[in-house]
């Protein structure tokens, strides 16, 4: 069966094994005579899928017992609002480190809820690097510090994280969760839209330290209160059952791969192939991100002029590559190489890039 050379930024590639397993169960899941999306979310068959997804997330990410794992809809974009609605007190400030468009959007939504402060930003340098910050500048009563761990548009990624000993640390990990080992205890709240590394669009994973749930006001609408999900195992209303099923299959796939240490090695190998082509091209390809901030998930680059970039993208499309255009806000080129993108596909892209340079 033909499979596209898919480098889309999201929704992104899913493991072929996962798609085949889902296809096998599409019409008759667990001998119920129904597809998973037809089952009642109160049924024991669906409950086993739901609980398995949570169990595997806890295993793969080594999530401590004092954290809740929640499944919420609305994508990371809803979390831009839910985080300050639940965590930002009346007389507190929420601090944001700006490293790209998504952290800007998170800040914009928080501004509508309460007082915010920009603790650091690399915007004036076109978000080419993760900005330096001084944690001593954050007051003791700050509600939280918010970061975006990987920046899909600009191709930058945090390598080490701020301490959360003084201020609760909140991270949008939509585009690099499950890509490397992670000390969850470094964070107080992690949220991630699934459509990069976790599964299809439609479900958002929230991992929150239980003691933070005390901050959520009872005056919040039920579906905007983290306690609603925590107190009901994310089954207060009908969850996105098909998306959670596919999430559970992706987690099983990651577990069989050897967990996050093996996945990280594979991701480093794939990223190195493309960055080596860029670095060895004598300026033909121009990487956007500074070397010490380069993302393992999104490799962003330009060519020497717009005409050449257009020709590169045209020829890449003709060769079967999908999703290599940069984000509409900055243009250029971008290869998103999430967990499910096969190494062989990255090898083909590296070879194409070399051939395009040699023939230009």
GROMACS .gro file of C-alpha atoms in nm:
model
  360
    1UNK     CA    1   0.000   0.000   0.000
    2UNK     CA    2   0.124   0.348  -0.089
    3UNK     CA    3   0.217   0.564   0.211
    4UNK     CA    4   0.298   0.930   0.162
    5UNK     CA    5   0.632   1.076   0.266
    6UNK     CA    6   0.449   1.274   0.533
    7UNK     CA    7   0.635   1.562   0.701
    8UNK     CA    8   0.324   1.756   0.809
    9UNK     CA    9   0.352   1.961   1.128
   10UNK     CA   10   0.014   1.842   1.258
   11UNK     CA   11  -0.203   1.654   1.234
   12UNK     CA   12   0.104   1.447   1.171
   13UNK     CA   13   0.208   1.096   1.072
   14UNK     CA   14   0.080   0.804   1.279
   15UNK     CA   15   0.265   0.472   1.303
   16UNK     CA   16   0.158   0.239   1.024
   17UNK     CA   17   0.120  -0.044   1.275
   18UNK     CA   18  -0.129   0.166   1.472
   19UNK     CA   19  -0.337   0.241   1.166
   20UNK     CA   20  -0.346  -0.127   1.068
   21UNK     CA   21  -0.454  -0.232   1.417
   22UNK     CA   22  -0.727   0.035   1.422
   23UNK     CA   23  -0.844  -0.073   1.077
   24UNK     CA   24  -0.871  -0.431   1.196
   25UNK     CA   25  -1.101  -0.327   1.481
   26UNK     CA   26  -1.295  -0.056   1.302
   27UNK     CA   27  -1.613  -0.260   1.254
   28UNK     CA   28  -1.592  -0.502   1.544
   29UNK     CA   29  -1.401  -0.403   1.855
   30UNK     CA   30  -1.342  -0.680   2.109
   31UNK     CA   31  -1.623  -0.892   1.959
   32UNK     CA   32  -1.887  -0.634   2.047
   33UNK     CA   33  -2.021  -0.610   1.693
   34UNK     CA   34  -1.954  -0.237   1.713
   35UNK     CA   35  -1.668  -0.006   1.629
   36UNK     CA   36  -1.488   0.166   1.917
   37UNK     CA   37  -1.653   0.497   1.825
   38UNK     CA   38  -1.996   0.331   1.856
   39UNK     CA   39  -1.946   0.197   2.208
   40UNK     CA   40  -2.093   0.367   2.511
   41UNK     CA   41  -1.826   0.551   2.703
   42UNK     CA   42  -1.975   0.383   3.012
   43UNK     CA   43  -1.920   0.033   2.874
   44UNK     CA   44  -1.660  -0.199   3.023
   45UNK     CA   45  -1.504  -0.241   2.676
   46UNK     CA   46  -1.440   0.131   2.638
   47UNK     CA   47  -1.343   0.167   3.005
   48UNK     CA   48  -1.058  -0.078   2.951
   49UNK     CA   49  -0.926   0.131   2.660
   50UNK     CA   50  -0.954   0.453   2.863
   51UNK     CA   51  -0.775   0.309   3.164
   52UNK     CA   52  -0.507   0.145   2.949
   53UNK     CA   53  -0.424   0.481   2.790
   54UNK     CA   54  -0.377   0.639   3.132
   55UNK     CA   55  -0.172   0.344   3.259
   56UNK     CA   56   0.061   0.354   2.958
   57UNK     CA   57   0.107   0.731   2.984
   58UNK     CA   58   0.203   0.690   3.348
   59UNK     CA   59   0.448   0.412   3.259
   60UNK     CA   60   0.615   0.577   2.959
   61UNK     CA   61   0.647   0.922   3.118
   62UNK     CA   62   0.712   0.786   3.471
   63UNK     CA   63   0.431   1.007   3.607
   64UNK     CA   64   0.437   1.015   3.989
   65UNK     CA   65   0.128   0.922   4.189
   66UNK     CA   66   0.072   1.279   4.304
   67UNK     CA   67  -0.024   1.385   3.951
   68UNK     CA   68  -0.357   1.345   3.774
   69UNK     CA   69  -0.377   1.246   3.406
   70UNK     CA   70  -0.670   1.412   3.229
   71UNK     CA   71  -0.820   1.382   2.882
   72UNK     CA   72  -0.974   1.710   2.765
   73UNK     CA   73  -1.100   1.837   2.431
   74UNK     CA   74  -1.036   2.178   2.273
   75UNK     CA   75  -0.670   2.130   2.188
   76UNK     CA   76  -0.381   2.320   2.341
   77UNK     CA   77  -0.563   2.638   2.241
   78UNK     CA   78  -0.827   2.578   2.509
   79UNK     CA   79  -0.550   2.520   2.763
   80UNK     CA   80  -0.425   2.871   2.689
   81UNK     CA   81  -0.741   2.983   2.872
   82UNK     CA   82  -0.793   2.697   3.119
   83UNK     CA   83  -0.448   2.733   3.274
   84UNK     CA   84  -0.497   3.094   3.391
   85UNK     CA   85  -0.865   3.037   3.472
   86UNK     CA   86  -0.768   2.761   3.714
   87UNK     CA   87  -0.429   2.875   3.840
   88UNK     CA   88  -0.409   3.255   3.825
   89UNK     CA   89  -0.528   3.416   4.148
   90UNK     CA   90  -0.671   3.766   4.175
   91UNK     CA   91  -0.361   3.924   4.328
   92UNK     CA   92  -0.104   3.718   4.139
   93UNK     CA   93   0.094   3.745   3.817
   94UNK     CA   94   0.138   3.477   3.553
   95UNK     CA   95   0.484   3.481   3.395
   96UNK     CA   96   0.543   3.377   3.035
   97UNK     CA   97   0.861   3.305   2.841
   98UNK     CA   98   0.802   3.378   2.473
   99UNK     CA   99   0.980   3.146   2.231
  100UNK     CA  100   0.736   3.146   1.940
  101UNK     CA  101   0.385   3.205   1.813
  102UNK     CA  102   0.218   2.951   2.039
  103UNK     CA  103   0.357   3.104   2.357
  104UNK     CA  104   0.239   3.442   2.226
  105UNK     CA  105  -0.111   3.301   2.184
  106UNK     CA  106  -0.103   3.150   2.531
  107UNK     CA  107  -0.005   3.490   2.674
  108UNK     CA  108  -0.281   3.665   2.480
  109UNK     CA  109  -0.547   3.441   2.632
  110UNK     CA  110  -0.402   3.474   2.984
  111UNK     CA  111  -0.413   3.854   2.948
  112UNK     CA  112  -0.792   3.824   2.930
  113UNK     CA  113  -0.802   3.643   3.263
  114UNK     CA  114  -0.558   3.831   3.484
  115UNK     CA  115  -0.222   4.001   3.517
  116UNK     CA  116   0.065   3.866   3.310
  117UNK     CA  117   0.435   3.939   3.276
  118UNK     CA  118   0.678   3.852   2.995
  119UNK     CA  119   0.980   3.708   3.176
  120UNK     CA  120   1.193   3.661   2.863
  121UNK     CA  121   1.151   3.667   2.487
  122UNK     CA  122   1.346   3.605   2.168
  123UNK     CA  123   1.084   3.769   1.947
  124UNK     CA  124   1.314   4.056   1.845
  125UNK     CA  125   1.552   3.793   1.701
  126UNK     CA  126   1.275   3.619   1.504
  127UNK     CA  127   1.257   3.342   1.763
  128UNK     CA  128   1.581   3.182   1.647
  129UNK     CA  129   1.668   3.056   1.996
  130UNK     CA  130   1.530   2.977   2.339
  131UNK     CA  131   1.563   3.302   2.535
  132UNK     CA  132   1.771   3.337   2.848
  133UNK     CA  133   1.578   3.413   3.165
  134UNK     CA  134   1.654   3.506   3.524
  135UNK     CA  135   1.445   3.309   3.768
  136UNK     CA  136   1.536   3.553   4.046
  137UNK     CA  137   1.327   3.815   3.867
  138UNK     CA  138   1.011   3.614   3.928
  139UNK     CA  139   0.839   3.722   4.252
  140UNK     CA  140   0.758   3.471   4.524
  141UNK     CA  141   0.384   3.513   4.473
  142UNK     CA  142   0.388   3.444   4.097
  143UNK     CA  143   0.103   3.210   4.002
  144UNK     CA  144   0.316   3.011   3.757
  145UNK     CA  145   0.583   3.029   3.488
  146UNK     CA  146   0.468   2.916   3.142
  147UNK     CA  147   0.693   2.780   2.866
  148UNK     CA  148   0.641   2.612   2.529
  149UNK     CA  149   0.885   2.323   2.519
  150UNK     CA  150   0.908   2.293   2.139
  151UNK     CA  151   0.829   2.555   1.880
  152UNK     CA  152   0.694   2.401   1.562
  153UNK     CA  153   0.698   2.717   1.352
  154UNK     CA  154   1.054   2.826   1.431
  155UNK     CA  155   1.216   2.489   1.495
  156UNK     CA  156   1.350   2.554   1.845
  157UNK     CA  157   1.331   2.336   2.155
  158UNK     CA  158   1.412   2.367   2.524
  159UNK     CA  159   1.707   2.142   2.618
  160UNK     CA  160   1.690   2.205   2.994
  161UNK     CA  161   1.401   2.353   3.189
  162UNK     CA  162   1.352   2.620   3.455
  163UNK     CA  163   1.333   2.500   3.814
  164UNK     CA  164   0.988   2.473   3.969
  165UNK     CA  165   1.112   2.487   4.329
  166UNK     CA  166   1.002   2.850   4.366
  167UNK     CA  167   0.727   2.891   4.107
  168UNK     CA  168   0.493   2.630   3.957
  169UNK     CA  169   0.613   2.545   3.606
  170UNK     CA  170   0.355   2.501   3.329
  171UNK     CA  171   0.459   2.363   2.990
  172UNK     CA  172   0.285   2.335   2.657
  173UNK     CA  173   0.442   2.013   2.524
  174UNK     CA  174   0.209   1.958   2.232
  175UNK     CA  175   0.485   1.902   1.979
  176UNK     CA  176   0.752   1.709   2.169
  177UNK     CA  177   0.582   1.510   2.444
  178UNK     CA  178   0.675   1.140   2.421
  179UNK     CA  179   0.984   1.222   2.213
  180UNK     CA  180   1.240   1.192   2.494
  181UNK     CA  181   1.262   1.092   2.862
  182UNK     CA  182   1.105   1.355   3.083
  183UNK     CA  183   1.122   1.419   3.455
  184UNK     CA  184   0.758   1.503   3.512
  185UNK     CA  185   0.835   1.613   3.866
  186UNK     CA  186   1.016   1.914   3.710
  187UNK     CA  187   0.673   2.047   3.612
  188UNK     CA  188   0.350   2.123   3.788
  189UNK     CA  189   0.127   2.113   3.481
  190UNK     CA  190   0.194   1.975   3.133
  191UNK     CA  191  -0.055   1.995   2.849
  192UNK     CA  192  -0.030   1.852   2.500
  193UNK     CA  193  -0.258   1.833   2.200
  194UNK     CA  194  -0.229   1.477   2.072
  195UNK     CA  195  -0.187   1.538   1.700
  196UNK     CA  196   0.193   1.544   1.685
  197UNK     CA  197   0.332   1.246   1.879
  198UNK     CA  198   0.042   1.107   2.082
  199UNK     CA  199  -0.228   1.029   1.828
  200UNK     CA  200  -0.491   1.203   1.617
  201UNK     CA  201  -0.641   1.544   1.681
  202UNK     CA  202  -0.937   1.557   1.917
  203UNK     CA  203  -0.789   1.484   2.259
  204UNK     CA  204  -0.555   1.687   2.478
  205UNK     CA  205  -0.355   1.529   2.760
  206UNK     CA  206  -0.317   1.730   3.081
  207UNK     CA  207  -0.081   1.613   3.356
  208UNK     CA  208  -0.130   1.818   3.672
  209UNK     CA  209   0.010   1.802   4.023
  210UNK     CA  210  -0.284   1.718   4.249
  211UNK     CA  211  -0.222   1.997   4.496
  212UNK     CA  212  -0.272   2.252   4.218
  213UNK     CA  213  -0.633   2.138   4.181
  214UNK     CA  214  -0.711   2.324   4.503
  215UNK     CA  215  -0.670   2.651   4.313
  216UNK     CA  216  -0.961   2.591   4.078
  217UNK     CA  217  -1.262   2.801   4.178
  218UNK     CA  218  -1.600   2.633   4.215
  219UNK     CA  219  -1.742   2.930   4.024
  220UNK     CA  220  -1.575   2.812   3.705
  221UNK     CA  221  -1.801   2.646   3.447
  222UNK     CA  222  -1.780   2.269   3.493
  223UNK     CA  223  -1.609   2.201   3.160
  224UNK     CA  224  -1.341   2.464   3.230
  225UNK     CA  225  -1.253   2.331   3.576
  226UNK     CA  226  -0.973   2.074   3.604
  227UNK     CA  227  -1.147   1.918   3.905
  228UNK     CA  228  -1.439   1.813   3.686
  229UNK     CA  229  -1.204   1.589   3.489
  230UNK     CA  230  -0.995   1.477   3.786
  231UNK     CA  231  -1.298   1.379   3.995
  232UNK     CA  232  -1.460   1.184   3.712
  233UNK     CA  233  -1.163   1.008   3.548
  234UNK     CA  234  -1.220   1.236   3.246
  235UNK     CA  235  -1.562   1.074   3.197
  236UNK     CA  236  -1.787   1.356   3.322
  237UNK     CA  237  -1.922   1.388   2.969
  238UNK     CA  238  -1.863   1.182   2.655
  239UNK     CA  239  -1.488   1.193   2.582
  240UNK     CA  240  -1.342   1.166   2.229
  241UNK     CA  241  -1.345   0.787   2.244
  242UNK     CA  242  -1.194   0.717   1.902
  243UNK     CA  243  -0.908   0.961   1.962
  244UNK     CA  244  -0.835   0.807   2.303
  245UNK     CA  245  -0.839   0.459   2.150
  246UNK     CA  246  -0.583   0.564   1.890
  247UNK     CA  247  -0.383   0.734   2.163
  248UNK     CA  248  -0.371   0.405   2.353
  249UNK     CA  249  -0.249   0.225   2.041
  250UNK     CA  250   0.027   0.483   1.987
  251UNK     CA  251   0.135   0.439   2.349
  252UNK     CA  252   0.146   0.061   2.305
  253UNK     CA  253   0.359   0.114   1.994
  254UNK     CA  254   0.598   0.343   2.184
  255UNK     CA  255   0.624   0.090   2.467
  256UNK     CA  256   0.711  -0.189   2.222
  257UNK     CA  257   0.977   0.036   2.068
  258UNK     CA  258   1.159   0.025   2.399
  259UNK     CA  259   1.019   0.337   2.561
  260UNK     CA  260   1.138   0.694   2.548
  261UNK     CA  261   1.512   0.630   2.567
  262UNK     CA  262   1.501   0.433   2.243
  263UNK     CA  263   1.262   0.679   2.084
  264UNK     CA  264   1.492   0.967   2.174
  265UNK     CA  265   1.789   0.791   2.008
  266UNK     CA  266   1.584   0.741   1.691
  267UNK     CA  267   1.476   1.106   1.692
  268UNK     CA  268   1.833   1.228   1.739
  269UNK     CA  269   1.947   1.013   1.447
  270UNK     CA  270   1.672   1.143   1.217
  271UNK     CA  271   1.735   1.506   1.308
  272UNK     CA  272   2.111   1.469   1.259
  273UNK     CA  273   2.059   1.350   0.901
  274UNK     CA  274   1.884   1.673   0.806
  275UNK     CA  275   2.094   1.913   1.012
  276UNK     CA  276   2.409   1.760   0.861
  277UNK     CA  277   2.277   1.832   0.512
  278UNK     CA  278   2.207   2.192   0.612
  279UNK     CA  279   2.545   2.241   0.784
  280UNK     CA  280   2.742   2.085   0.501
  281UNK     CA  281   2.564   2.274   0.222
  282UNK     CA  282   2.801   2.574   0.232
  283UNK     CA  283   2.513   2.815   0.284
  284UNK     CA  284   2.283   2.668   0.020
  285UNK     CA  285   2.044   2.571   0.300
  286UNK     CA  286   2.013   2.820   0.584
  287UNK     CA  287   1.888   2.686   0.916
  288UNK     CA  288   1.653   2.914   1.109
  289UNK     CA  289   1.732   2.802   1.464
  290UNK     CA  290   2.059   2.859   1.647
  291UNK     CA  291   2.247   2.532   1.685
  292UNK     CA  292   2.206   2.511   2.063
  293UNK     CA  293   1.828   2.554   2.032
  294UNK     CA  294   1.758   2.322   1.739
  295UNK     CA  295   1.446   2.112   1.761
  296UNK     CA  296   1.453   1.736   1.714
  297UNK     CA  297   1.092   1.753   1.598
  298UNK     CA  298   1.078   2.039   1.345
  299UNK     CA  299   1.375   2.116   1.118
  300UNK     CA  300   1.326   2.466   0.976
  301UNK     CA  301   1.537   2.615   0.698
  302UNK     CA  302   1.542   2.855   0.405
  303UNK     CA  303   1.717   2.862   0.071
  304UNK     CA  304   1.909   3.158  -0.066
  305UNK     CA  305   1.606   3.332  -0.218
  306UNK     CA  306   1.230   3.287  -0.248
  307UNK     CA  307   1.243   3.165  -0.607
  308UNK     CA  308   1.479   2.886  -0.510
  309UNK     CA  309   1.261   2.797  -0.211
  310UNK     CA  310   0.955   2.775  -0.433
  311UNK     CA  311   1.138   2.552  -0.680
  312UNK     CA  312   1.261   2.330  -0.397
  313UNK     CA  313   0.907   2.286  -0.263
  314UNK     CA  314   0.770   2.226  -0.614
  315UNK     CA  315   1.023   1.955  -0.691
  316UNK     CA  316   0.979   1.802  -0.344
  317UNK     CA  317   0.604   1.774  -0.401
  318UNK     CA  318   0.666   1.614  -0.742
  319UNK     CA  319   0.894   1.363  -0.570
  320UNK     CA  320   0.619   1.265  -0.325
  321UNK     CA  321   0.712   1.466  -0.017
  322UNK     CA  322   0.419   1.615   0.176
  323UNK     CA  323   0.412   1.905   0.421
  324UNK     CA  324   0.755   2.064   0.365
  325UNK     CA  325   0.633   2.422   0.334
  326UNK     CA  326   0.711   2.647   0.628
  327UNK     CA  327   0.432   2.793   0.838
  328UNK     CA  328   0.235   3.058   0.653
  329UNK     CA  329   0.352   3.322   0.903
  330UNK     CA  330   0.724   3.290   0.816
  331UNK     CA  331   0.746   3.087   0.494
  332UNK     CA  332   1.057   2.890   0.408
  333UNK     CA  333   1.073   2.514   0.458
  334UNK     CA  334   1.006   2.282   0.747
  335UNK     CA  335   1.038   1.907   0.794
  336UNK     CA  336   0.843   1.776   1.092
  337UNK     CA  337   0.998   1.448   1.196
  338UNK     CA  338   0.786   1.331   1.486
  339UNK     CA  339   0.816   0.984   1.638
  340UNK     CA  340   0.608   0.810   1.372
  341UNK     CA  341   0.801   0.946   1.072
  342UNK     CA  342   1.010   0.648   0.957
  343UNK     CA  343   1.387   0.680   0.941
  344UNK     CA  344   1.375   0.571   0.577
  345UNK     CA  345   1.156   0.870   0.491
  346UNK     CA  346   1.407   1.106   0.650
  347UNK     CA  347   1.688   0.936   0.458
  348UNK     CA  348   1.497   0.998   0.134
  349UNK     CA  349   1.449   1.364   0.222
  350UNK     CA  350   1.819   1.408   0.304
  351UNK     CA  351   1.910   1.249  -0.029
  352UNK     CA  352   1.662   1.474  -0.211
  353UNK     CA  353   1.807   1.785  -0.047
  354UNK     CA  354   2.159   1.687  -0.150
  355UNK     CA  355   2.050   1.614  -0.508
  356UNK     CA  356   1.858   1.942  -0.534
  357UNK     CA  357   2.166   2.136  -0.423
  358UNK     CA  358   2.392   1.954  -0.667
  359UNK     CA  359   2.154   2.013  -0.957
  360UNK     CA  360   2.086   2.382  -0.887
   0.00000   0.00000   0.00000
